[in-house]
Amino acid sequence: MTPENEAAARYFSAITAALSGLEVFMRDDRSPLYRHGIVAKIVAEYIARLDKSFSCWRNRLGFMDTFRISRAESGFPVFQNLLELENDRRQADARLANIPLAGELREEMADFILRHKEFPEALQKSMAERLYLEDVKSENTFGPFTLAQTAKVSVNPKTARPYYLVHWASFDGSANLPLVYMVTVEDSSEAMVRQLVDSNGKLNDKVDIPLPVDGLLNPELAHRFDDFTEKNSAYTLSPATIAVNLDKDFEPLHPKQLRRVVLGPFYSAGITDNNSTVTEVLAKVRKPENAWLLTWTIQEVYSKGERPGRKGLFSSEKTTQEFFINTDDLEAARQGVSSYENHALIPHEAYQALYAAGEAQKIFAGYKVHILSNGQVISDV
């Protein structure tokens, strides 16, 4: 194995441990997201997709010499890796047809070792490629863009409109960061109100809705909504901008809350150099698999009220939302959000190293810190 591949192997071990720990945190009843059970569940699903992608990339390393990450910034793989993963998925069946089956390869490898008394590197690469292609055929990886799903449907008793919780995800190609979006949106379309709201102003229990539903539940707007989310998921767009654009572009849709979960940056000793202080301290951690730090940010913008629409003979205005931006908090105003939370997950050994070096308080200022220890997550340290 080349030094580059050794470094990549260490990186994969660290990021896999981090994502596993993050999934534990999301399912922990002490998690701040756990009280919003469906929100934590949605985020956990995308973490599982990321984990699947890393499993594929790890297998790919068995027959490819390079794997690039954003070492100085996000600590996540560069966008090109996701594009290659998508391309390999499309070509997987054709490529697999030209590679012997796994059982045949194992027999050939055993025979090669017996006859030549050396390791069959070429056959090993073929085996790695087969495992990779079989794995990458799955639709459960984290792609450049993941289309929206409707995860929940209910009715707002005050407005008598049905509302949906819709989520989607993207991997920002400029920042090299995974982004998860969730929006709660009311729908005033006459057809949907008639179909989903009963005479008592509640969800019509006679309508069977097999959740989750691919796309926006409203079929007349679903394709446009997919186009909108794909064009409005860049990290450079603030949550408020996305919410305002959604409110403006869809007359019958009324976004009440939009959340964005930004995963990263990720720090790994000897691999990333996105924070010199963190890198220096993590390098002193005894076990390489514990020498990492994963951060994420939860951003939220919500509507504080609704400005009624106006219809006239010559002009009309749609109902619009008044989104709350917390201008008393300079950072919230800069991010374009009502509120935000910074989180950090770190193994116990790495946290001890930062604490012993006197760096923990400075590094984690403004963060909610969660420590991973023996498969459990300890928060509020």
Coordinates of N, CA, C and O in Angstrom, one line a residue, residues 12-172:
F12 N -10.5 7.0 6.2 CA -11.8 6.2 6.2 C -12.1 5.7 7.6 O -13.3 5.7 8.0
S13 N -11.1 5.2 8.3 CA -11.4 4.7 9.7 C -12.0 5.8 10.5 O -12.9 5.6 11.3
A14 N -11.3 7.0 10.4 CA -11.8 8.1 11.3 C -13.2 8.6 10.9 O -14.0 8.8 11.8
I15 N -13.4 8.8 9.6 CA -14.7 9.3 9.2 C -15.8 8.3 9.4 O -17.0 8.7 9.8
T16 N -15.5 7.0 9.3 CA -16.5 6.0 9.6 C -16.9 6.0 11.1 O -18.1 5.9 11.5
A17 N -15.9 6.2 11.9 CA -16.1 6.2 13.4 C -16.9 7.5 13.7 O -17.8 7.4 14.5
A18 N -16.6 8.6 13.0 CA -17.3 9.8 13.3 C -18.8 9.7 12.9 O -19.7 10.2 13.6
L19 N -19.1 9.2 11.7 CA -20.5 9.1 11.2 C -21.2 8.1 12.1 O -22.4 8.3 12.4
S20 N -20.6 7.0 12.5 CA -21.3 6.0 13.4 C -21.6 6.7 14.7 O -22.7 6.5 15.3
G21 N -20.7 7.5 15.3 CA -20.9 8.2 16.5 C -22.1 9.3 16.3 O -22.9 9.4 17.2
L22 N -22.1 9.9 15.2 CA -23.1 10.9 14.9 C -24.5 10.2 14.8 O -25.5 10.8 15.3
E23 N -24.5 9.0 14.3 CA -25.8 8.3 14.2 C -26.3 7.9 15.6 O -27.5 8.0 15.9
V24 N -25.3 7.5 16.4 CA -25.7 7.2 17.8 C -26.3 8.4 18.5 O -27.3 8.3 19.2
F25 N -25.6 9.6 18.3 CA -26.1 10.8 18.9 C -27.5 11.1 18.4 O -28.4 11.5 19.2
M26 N -27.8 11.0 17.1 CA -29.1 11.3 16.6 C -30.2 10.4 17.2 O -31.4 10.8 17.3
R27 N -29.9 9.2 17.6 CA -30.8 8.3 18.1 C -30.9 8.3 19.6 O -31.7 7.6 20.2
D28 N -30.1 9.1 20.2 CA -30.0 9.2 21.7 C -31.1 10.2 22.2 O -31.3 11.2 21.6
D29 N -31.9 9.7 23.2 CA -33.0 10.5 23.6 C -32.6 11.9 24.3 O -33.4 12.7 24.6
R30 N -31.3 12.0 24.5 CA -30.8 13.3 25.0 C -30.4 14.3 23.9 O -30.0 15.4 24.2
S31 N -30.4 13.8 22.7 CA -30.1 14.6 21.5 C -31.1 15.8 21.4 O -32.3 15.5 21.6
P32 N -30.7 17.0 21.1 CA -31.6 18.1 21.0 C -32.6 17.9 19.8 O -33.6 18.5 19.8
L33 N -32.2 17.0 18.9 CA -33.1 16.8 17.8 C -34.1 15.6 18.1 O -35.1 15.5 17.4
Y34 N -33.8 14.9 19.2 CA -34.6 13.7 19.4 C -36.0 14.0 19.7 O -37.0 13.3 19.4
R35 N -36.2 15.2 20.4 CA -37.6 15.6 20.7 C -38.4 15.9 19.5 O -39.6 15.8 19.5
H36 N -37.7 16.2 18.4 CA -38.4 16.2 17.1 C -38.1 14.9 16.4 O -37.3 14.9 15.4
G37 N -38.7 13.8 16.9 CA -38.3 12.5 16.5 C -38.1 12.3 15.0 O -37.1 11.7 14.5
I38 N -39.0 12.8 14.2 CA -38.9 12.6 12.7 C -37.7 13.4 12.1 O -37.1 12.9 11.2
V39 N -37.3 14.5 12.7 CA -36.2 15.3 12.2 C -34.9 14.5 12.5 O -34.1 14.4 11.5
A40 N -34.7 14.0 13.7 CA -33.6 13.1 14.0 C -33.5 11.9 13.0 O -32.4 11.5 12.6
K41 N -34.7 11.3 12.8 CA -34.8 10.1 11.9 C -34.3 10.5 10.5 O -33.6 9.7 9.9
I42 N -34.8 11.6 10.0 CA -34.4 12.0 8.7 C -32.9 12.3 8.5 O -32.2 11.8 7.6
V43 N -32.3 13.0 9.5 CA -30.9 13.3 9.5 C -30.1 11.9 9.5 O -29.1 11.7 8.8
A44 N -30.6 11.0 10.4 CA -29.9 9.7 10.5 C -29.9 8.9 9.2 O -29.0 8.3 8.9
E45 N -31.0 9.1 8.4 CA -31.1 8.4 7.1 C -30.0 8.9 6.2 O -29.4 8.2 5.4
Y46 N -29.8 10.2 6.2 CA -28.7 10.8 5.3 C -27.3 10.5 5.8 O -26.4 10.3 5.0
I47 N -27.2 10.4 7.1 CA -25.9 9.9 7.7 C -25.6 8.5 7.2 O -24.5 8.2 6.8
A48 N -26.6 7.7 7.2 CA -26.5 6.3 6.7 C -26.1 6.3 5.2 O -25.3 5.5 4.8
R49 N -26.6 7.2 4.4 CA -26.3 7.3 3.0 C -24.8 7.7 2.9 O -24.1 7.2 2.0
L50 N -24.3 8.7 3.7 CA -22.9 9.1 3.7 C -22.0 7.9 4.0 O -21.0 7.7 3.4
D51 N -22.4 7.2 5.0 CA -21.7 6.0 5.5 C -21.5 5.0 4.3 O -20.5 4.4 4.1
K52 N -22.6 4.8 3.6 CA -22.6 3.9 2.5 C -21.7 4.4 1.4 O -20.9 3.6 0.8
S53 N -21.7 5.7 1.1 CA -20.7 6.3 0.1 C -19.3 6.0 0.5 O -18.5 5.6 -0.3
F54 N -19.0 6.2 1.8 CA -17.6 6.0 2.3 C -17.2 4.5 2.2 O -16.1 4.2 1.9
S55 N -18.2 3.6 2.4 CA -17.9 2.2 2.2 C -17.6 1.9 0.8 O -16.6 1.1 0.5
C56 N -18.3 2.5 -0.2 CA -18.0 2.3 -1.6 C -16.6 2.9 -1.9 O -15.8 2.2 -2.6
W57 N -16.3 4.1 -1.4 CA -15.0 4.7 -1.7 C -13.9 3.9 -1.2 O -12.8 3.8 -1.8
R58 N -14.1 3.3 0.0 CA -13.1 2.5 0.6 C -12.8 1.3 -0.3 O -11.6 0.9 -0.5
N59 N -13.8 0.6 -0.8 CA -13.6 -0.5 -1.7 C -12.9 0.0 -3.0 O -12.1 -0.7 -3.6
R60 N -13.3 1.2 -3.4 CA -12.7 1.7 -4.7 C -11.2 1.9 -4.5 O -10.4 1.8 -5.5
L61 N -10.7 2.2 -3.3 CA -9.3 2.4 -3.0 C -8.5 1.1 -3.3 O -7.3 1.2 -3.5
G62 N -9.2 0.0 -3.3 CA -8.5 -1.3 -3.6 C -8.0 -1.4 -5.0 O -7.2 -2.3 -5.3
F63 N -8.6 -0.6 -5.9 CA -8.1 -0.8 -7.3 C -7.8 0.6 -7.9 O -7.4 0.7 -9.1
M64 N -8.0 1.7 -7.2 CA -7.6 3.0 -7.7 C -6.6 3.6 -6.7 O -6.5 3.3 -5.6
D65 N -5.7 4.4 -7.3 CA -4.5 4.9 -6.5 C -4.8 6.1 -5.7 O -4.0 6.4 -4.8
T66 N -5.8 6.9 -6.1 CA -5.9 8.2 -5.4 C -7.4 8.4 -4.9 O -8.3 7.8 -5.5
F67 N -7.5 9.2 -3.9 CA -8.7 9.6 -3.4 C -8.5 11.0 -2.8 O -7.7 11.2 -1.8
R68 N -9.2 12.0 -3.3 CA -8.9 13.4 -2.9 C -10.0 13.9 -1.9 O -11.2 13.7 -2.1
I69 N -9.5 14.5 -0.8 CA -10.4 15.2 0.1 C -10.1 16.7 0.2 O -9.0 17.1 -0.3
S70 N -11.0 17.4 0.7 CA -10.8 18.9 0.9 C -10.0 19.1 2.2 O -10.6 19.4 3.2
R71 N -8.7 18.9 2.1 CA -7.9 18.8 3.4 C -7.9 20.2 4.1 O -7.9 20.2 5.3
A72 N -7.8 21.3 3.4 CA -7.7 22.6 4.0 C -9.0 23.2 4.4 O -9.0 24.3 5.0
E73 N -10.1 22.6 4.0 CA -11.4 23.3 4.3 C -12.4 22.4 5.0 O -12.4 22.3 6.2
S74 N -13.2 21.6 4.2 CA -14.3 20.9 4.9 C -13.8 19.6 5.5 O -14.4 19.1 6.5
G75 N -12.7 19.0 5.0 CA -12.3 17.7 5.5 C -13.1 16.5 4.9 O -12.9 15.4 5.2
F76 N -14.1 16.9 4.0 CA -14.8 15.9 3.3 C -14.3 15.6 1.9 O -13.5 16.4 1.4
P77 N -14.7 14.5 1.2 CA -14.2 14.3 -0.1 C -14.6 15.4 -1.1 O -15.6 16.1 -0.9
V78 N -13.7 15.6 -2.1 CA -14.0 16.7 -3.0 C -15.2 16.2 -3.9 O -15.4 15.0 -4.1
F79 N -15.9 17.1 -4.5 CA -17.1 16.9 -5.3 C -16.9 15.9 -6.4 O -17.8 15.1 -6.7
Q80 N -15.7 15.8 -7.0 CA -15.5 14.9 -8.1 C -15.7 13.5 -7.7 O -16.2 12.7 -8.5
N81 N -15.4 13.1 -6.4 CA -15.7 11.8 -6.0 C -17.1 11.4 -6.1 O -17.5 10.2 -6.4
L82 N -18.0 12.3 -5.8 CA -19.5 12.0 -5.8 C -19.9 11.8 -7.3 O -20.7 11.0 -7.6
L83 N -19.3 12.7 -8.2 CA -19.7 12.5 -9.6 C -19.2 11.2 -10.1 O -19.9 10.5 -10.9
E84 N -18.0 10.7 -9.7 CA -17.5 9.5 -10.2 C -18.3 8.3 -9.6 O -18.6 7.3 -10.3
L85 N -18.8 8.5 -8.4 CA -19.7 7.4 -7.8 C -21.0 7.3 -8.6 O -21.4 6.2 -8.9
E86 N -21.6 8.4 -9.0 CA -22.8 8.4 -9.8 C -22.5 7.8 -11.2 O -23.3 7.0 -11.7
N87 N -21.4 8.1 -11.8 CA -21.1 7.6 -13.1 C -20.8 6.1 -13.0 O -21.3 5.3 -13.9
D88 N -20.1 5.6 -12.0 CA -19.9 4.2 -11.8 C -21.2 3.4 -11.6 O -21.3 2.3 -12.0
R89 N -22.1 4.0 -10.9 CA -23.4 3.4 -10.7 C -24.1 3.1 -12.0 O -24.6 2.0 -12.2
R90 N -24.1 4.1 -12.9 CA -24.7 3.9 -14.2 C -24.0 2.8 -15.0 O -24.7 2.1 -15.8
Q91 N -22.7 2.7 -14.9 CA -22.0 1.7 -15.7 C -21.7 0.4 -15.0 O -21.1 -0.5 -15.5
A92 N -22.2 0.2 -13.8 CA -21.9 -0.9 -12.9 C -22.2 -2.3 -13.6 O -21.4 -3.2 -13.6
D93 N -23.4 -2.4 -14.1 CA -23.8 -3.7 -14.7 C -22.9 -4.1 -15.9 O -22.5 -5.2 -16.0
A94 N -22.6 -3.1 -16.8 CA -21.7 -3.4 -17.9 C -20.3 -3.8 -17.5 O -19.7 -4.7 -18.0
R95 N -19.8 -3.1 -16.5 CA -18.4 -3.4 -16.0 C -18.4 -4.8 -15.3 O -17.4 -5.5 -15.4
L96 N -19.4 -5.1 -14.5 CA -19.5 -6.3 -13.8 C -19.5 -7.5 -14.7 O -19.0 -8.6 -14.4
A97 N -20.1 -7.3 -15.9 CA -20.2 -8.4 -16.9 C -18.8 -8.8 -17.3 O -18.6 -10.0 -17.8
N98 N -17.8 -8.0 -17.2 CA -16.5 -8.3 -17.7 C -15.5 -8.7 -16.5 O -14.3 -8.9 -16.8
I99 N -16.1 -8.8 -15.3 CA -15.2 -9.3 -14.2 C -15.8 -10.6 -13.7 O -17.0 -10.8 -13.5
P100 N -14.9 -11.6 -13.5 CA -15.3 -12.9 -13.0 C -16.1 -12.8 -11.7 O -15.9 -11.8 -10.9
L101 N -16.9 -13.8 -11.4 CA -17.7 -13.8 -10.2 C -16.7 -13.9 -9.0 O -15.6 -14.4 -9.1
A102 N -17.2 -13.5 -7.8 CA -16.4 -13.4 -6.6 C -15.8 -14.8 -6.3 O -14.6 -15.0 -5.9
G103 N -16.7 -15.9 -6.4 CA -16.2 -17.2 -6.1 C -15.1 -17.7 -7.0 O -14.1 -18.3 -6.6
E104 N -15.2 -17.3 -8.3 CA -14.2 -17.6 -9.3 C -12.9 -16.9 -9.0 O -11.8 -17.5 -9.1
L105 N -13.0 -15.7 -8.6 CA -11.8 -14.9 -8.3 C -11.1 -15.5 -7.1 O -9.8 -15.5 -7.0
R106 N -11.8 -15.9 -6.1 CA -11.2 -16.5 -4.9 C -10.4 -17.8 -5.2 O -9.3 -18.0 -4.7
E107 N -11.0 -18.6 -6.1 CA -10.3 -19.8 -6.5 C -9.1 -19.5 -7.3 O -8.0 -20.1 -7.1
E108 N -9.1 -18.5 -8.2 CA -8.0 -18.1 -8.9 C -6.9 -17.5 -8.0 O -5.7 -17.8 -8.2
M109 N -7.3 -16.8 -7.0 CA -6.3 -16.2 -6.0 C -5.6 -17.3 -5.3 O -4.4 -17.3 -5.1
A110 N -6.4 -18.3 -4.8 CA -5.8 -19.4 -4.0 C -4.8 -20.2 -4.9 O -3.7 -20.5 -4.5
D111 N -5.2 -20.4 -6.2 CA -4.4 -21.2 -7.1 C -3.1 -20.4 -7.4 O -2.0 -20.9 -7.4
F112 N -3.2 -19.1 -7.6 CA -2.1 -18.2 -7.9 C -1.1 -18.2 -6.7 O 0.2 -18.4 -6.9
I113 N -1.6 -18.2 -5.5 CA -0.7 -18.2 -4.3 C 0.1 -19.5 -4.2 O 1.3 -19.5 -3.9
L114 N -0.6 -20.6 -4.5 CA 0.0 -21.9 -4.4 C 1.1 -22.1 -5.4 O 2.1 -22.7 -5.2
R115 N 0.8 -21.6 -6.6 CA 1.7 -21.8 -7.8 C 2.9 -20.8 -7.7 O 4.0 -21.2 -8.1
H116 N 2.6 -19.6 -7.4 CA 3.7 -18.6 -7.5 C 4.3 -18.1 -6.2 O 5.3 -17.4 -6.2
K117 N 3.6 -18.6 -5.0 CA 4.2 -18.2 -3.7 C 4.3 -16.7 -3.5 O 5.1 -16.2 -2.8
E118 N 3.3 -16.0 -4.1 CA 3.3 -14.5 -3.9 C 1.8 -14.1 -4.0 O 0.9 -14.8 -4.4
F119 N 1.6 -12.8 -3.5 CA 0.2 -12.3 -3.5 C -0.3 -11.9 -4.9 O 0.4 -11.2 -5.6
P120 N -1.5 -12.3 -5.3 CA -2.0 -12.0 -6.6 C -2.6 -10.6 -6.6 O -3.8 -10.4 -6.5
E121 N -1.8 -9.6 -6.8 CA -2.3 -8.2 -6.7 C -3.3 -7.9 -7.8 O -4.3 -7.2 -7.5
A122 N -3.1 -8.3 -9.0 CA -4.1 -8.0 -10.1 C -5.4 -8.6 -9.8 O -6.5 -8.0 -10.0
L123 N -5.4 -9.9 -9.3 CA -6.7 -10.5 -9.0 C -7.4 -9.8 -7.8 O -8.6 -9.7 -7.7
Q124 N -6.5 -9.4 -6.8 CA -7.1 -8.6 -5.7 C -7.8 -7.3 -6.1 O -8.8 -7.0 -5.6
K125 N -7.2 -6.7 -7.1 CA -7.8 -5.5 -7.6 C -9.1 -5.8 -8.3 O -10.1 -5.0 -8.2
S126 N -9.2 -6.9 -9.1 CA -10.4 -7.3 -9.7 C -11.5 -7.6 -8.7 O -12.7 -7.2 -8.9
M127 N -11.1 -8.2 -7.6 CA -12.0 -8.5 -6.5 C -12.5 -7.2 -5.9 O -13.7 -7.1 -5.6
A128 N -11.6 -6.3 -5.6 CA -12.0 -5.0 -5.0 C -13.0 -4.2 -5.9 O -14.0 -3.6 -5.5
E129 N -12.7 -4.3 -7.3 CA -13.6 -3.6 -8.2 C -14.9 -4.2 -8.2 O -16.0 -3.5 -8.3
R130 N -15.0 -5.6 -8.2 CA -16.3 -6.3 -8.2 C -17.1 -5.9 -6.9 O -18.3 -5.6 -7.0
L131 N -16.4 -5.9 -5.8 CA -17.1 -5.6 -4.5 C -17.6 -4.1 -4.6 O -18.7 -3.8 -4.1
Y132 N -16.8 -3.3 -5.1 CA -17.2 -1.8 -5.2 C -18.4 -1.7 -6.1 O -19.3 -1.0 -5.8
L133 N -18.4 -2.3 -7.3 CA -19.5 -2.1 -8.3 C -20.8 -2.7 -7.7 O -21.8 -2.2 -8.0
E134 N -20.6 -3.9 -7.0 CA -21.8 -4.5 -6.5 C -22.4 -3.6 -5.4 O -23.7 -3.5 -5.3
D135 N -21.6 -2.9 -4.6 CA -22.0 -2.0 -3.6 C -22.6 -0.7 -4.2 O -23.6 -0.2 -3.7
V136 N -21.9 -0.2 -5.2 CA -22.3 1.1 -5.7 C -23.6 1.1 -6.5 O -24.2 2.1 -6.7
K137 N -24.1 -0.1 -6.9 CA -25.3 -0.2 -7.6 C -26.5 0.2 -6.7 O -27.6 0.6 -7.2
S138 N -26.3 0.2 -5.4 CA -27.3 0.6 -4.5 C -27.7 2.1 -4.7 O -26.9 2.9 -5.0
E139 N -29.0 2.4 -4.5 CA -29.4 3.8 -4.6 C -29.2 4.5 -3.3 O -29.6 5.7 -3.2
N140 N -28.6 3.9 -2.3 CA -28.6 4.4 -0.9 C -27.3 5.2 -0.6 O -27.0 5.3 0.6
T141 N -26.6 5.7 -1.6 CA -25.5 6.5 -1.3 C -25.9 8.0 -1.3 O -27.0 8.4 -1.6
F142 N -25.0 8.8 -0.8 CA -25.2 10.3 -0.7 C -24.7 10.9 -2.0 O -23.5 11.0 -2.3
G143 N -25.6 11.2 -2.9 CA -25.3 11.7 -4.2 C -25.1 13.2 -4.3 O -25.2 13.9 -3.2
P144 N -24.7 13.8 -5.4 CA -24.6 15.2 -5.6 C -25.9 16.0 -5.2 O -25.9 17.0 -4.6
F145 N -27.0 15.3 -5.5 CA -28.3 15.8 -5.1 C -29.3 14.7 -4.9 O -29.4 13.8 -5.7
T146 N -30.0 14.7 -3.8 CA -31.0 13.7 -3.5 C -32.4 14.3 -3.6 O -32.7 15.3 -2.8
L147 N -33.3 13.8 -4.4 CA -34.6 14.4 -4.6 C -35.4 14.4 -3.3 O -35.2 13.6 -2.4
A148 N -36.4 15.3 -3.3 CA -37.2 15.5 -2.1 C -38.1 14.3 -1.8 O -38.5 13.6 -2.7
Q149 N -38.4 14.2 -0.6 CA -39.5 13.2 -0.1 C -40.4 13.9 0.9 O -39.9 14.8 1.7
T150 N -41.7 13.6 0.8 CA -42.6 14.1 1.8 C -42.6 13.0 2.9 O -43.0 11.9 2.7
A151 N -42.3 13.5 4.2 CA -42.2 12.5 5.3 C -43.4 12.6 6.3 O -43.6 11.7 7.0
K152 N -44.1 13.7 6.2 CA -45.2 13.9 7.2 C -46.3 14.7 6.5 O -46.0 15.7 5.8
V153 N -47.5 14.4 6.8 CA -48.7 15.2 6.3 C -49.6 15.5 7.5 O -49.9 14.5 8.3
S154 N -50.1 16.7 7.7 CA -51.0 17.0 8.7 C -51.9 18.2 8.3 O -51.7 18.6 7.1
V155 N -52.7 18.8 9.2 CA -53.5 19.9 8.8 C -53.3 21.0 9.9 O -53.3 20.7 11.1
N156 N -53.1 22.2 9.5 CA -53.0 23.3 10.5 C -54.4 23.7 10.9 O -55.2 24.2 10.0
P157 N -54.8 23.5 12.1 CA -56.2 23.8 12.5 C -56.6 25.3 12.4 O -57.8 25.6 12.2
K158 N -55.6 26.2 12.4 CA -55.9 27.6 12.3 C -56.2 28.1 10.9 O -57.1 28.9 10.7
T159 N -55.5 27.5 9.9 CA -55.7 27.9 8.5 C -56.5 26.9 7.7 O -56.9 27.2 6.6
A160 N -56.7 25.7 8.3 CA -57.4 24.6 7.6 C -56.7 24.2 6.3 O -57.3 23.7 5.4
R161 N -55.4 24.4 6.3 CA -54.6 24.0 5.1 C -53.8 22.7 5.5 O -53.3 22.6 6.6
P162 N -53.6 21.8 4.6 CA -52.7 20.7 4.8 C -51.3 21.2 4.8 O -51.0 22.2 4.1
Y163 N -50.4 20.6 5.6 CA -49.0 20.9 5.5 C -48.2 19.7 5.5 O -48.6 18.6 6.0
Y164 N -47.0 19.8 4.9 CA -46.1 18.7 4.6 C -44.7 19.0 5.2 O -44.3 20.2 5.2
L165 N -44.1 18.0 5.7 CA -42.7 18.1 6.1 C -41.9 17.4 4.9 O -42.1 16.2 4.7
V166 N -41.1 18.2 4.2 CA -40.4 17.7 3.0 C -38.9 17.8 3.3 O -38.5 18.8 3.8
H167 N -38.2 16.8 2.8 CA -36.7 16.9 3.0 C -36.0 16.5 1.7 O -36.5 15.8 0.9
W168 N -34.8 17.0 1.6 CA -33.9 16.7 0.5 C -32.5 16.9 0.9 O -32.2 17.5 2.0
A169 N -31.5 16.6 0.1 CA -30.1 16.8 0.4 C -29.3 17.1 -0.8 O -29.6 16.8 -1.9
S170 N -28.2 17.8 -0.6 CA -27.2 18.1 -1.6 C -25.8 18.0 -1.1 O -25.6 18.2 0.1
F171 N -24.8 17.8 -1.9 CA -23.4 17.9 -1.6 C -22.9 19.2 -2.3 O -22.8 19.2 -3.5
D172 N -22.6 20.2 -1.6 CA -22.2 21.5 -2.2 C -20.8 21.3 -2.8 O -19.8 21.0 -2.2

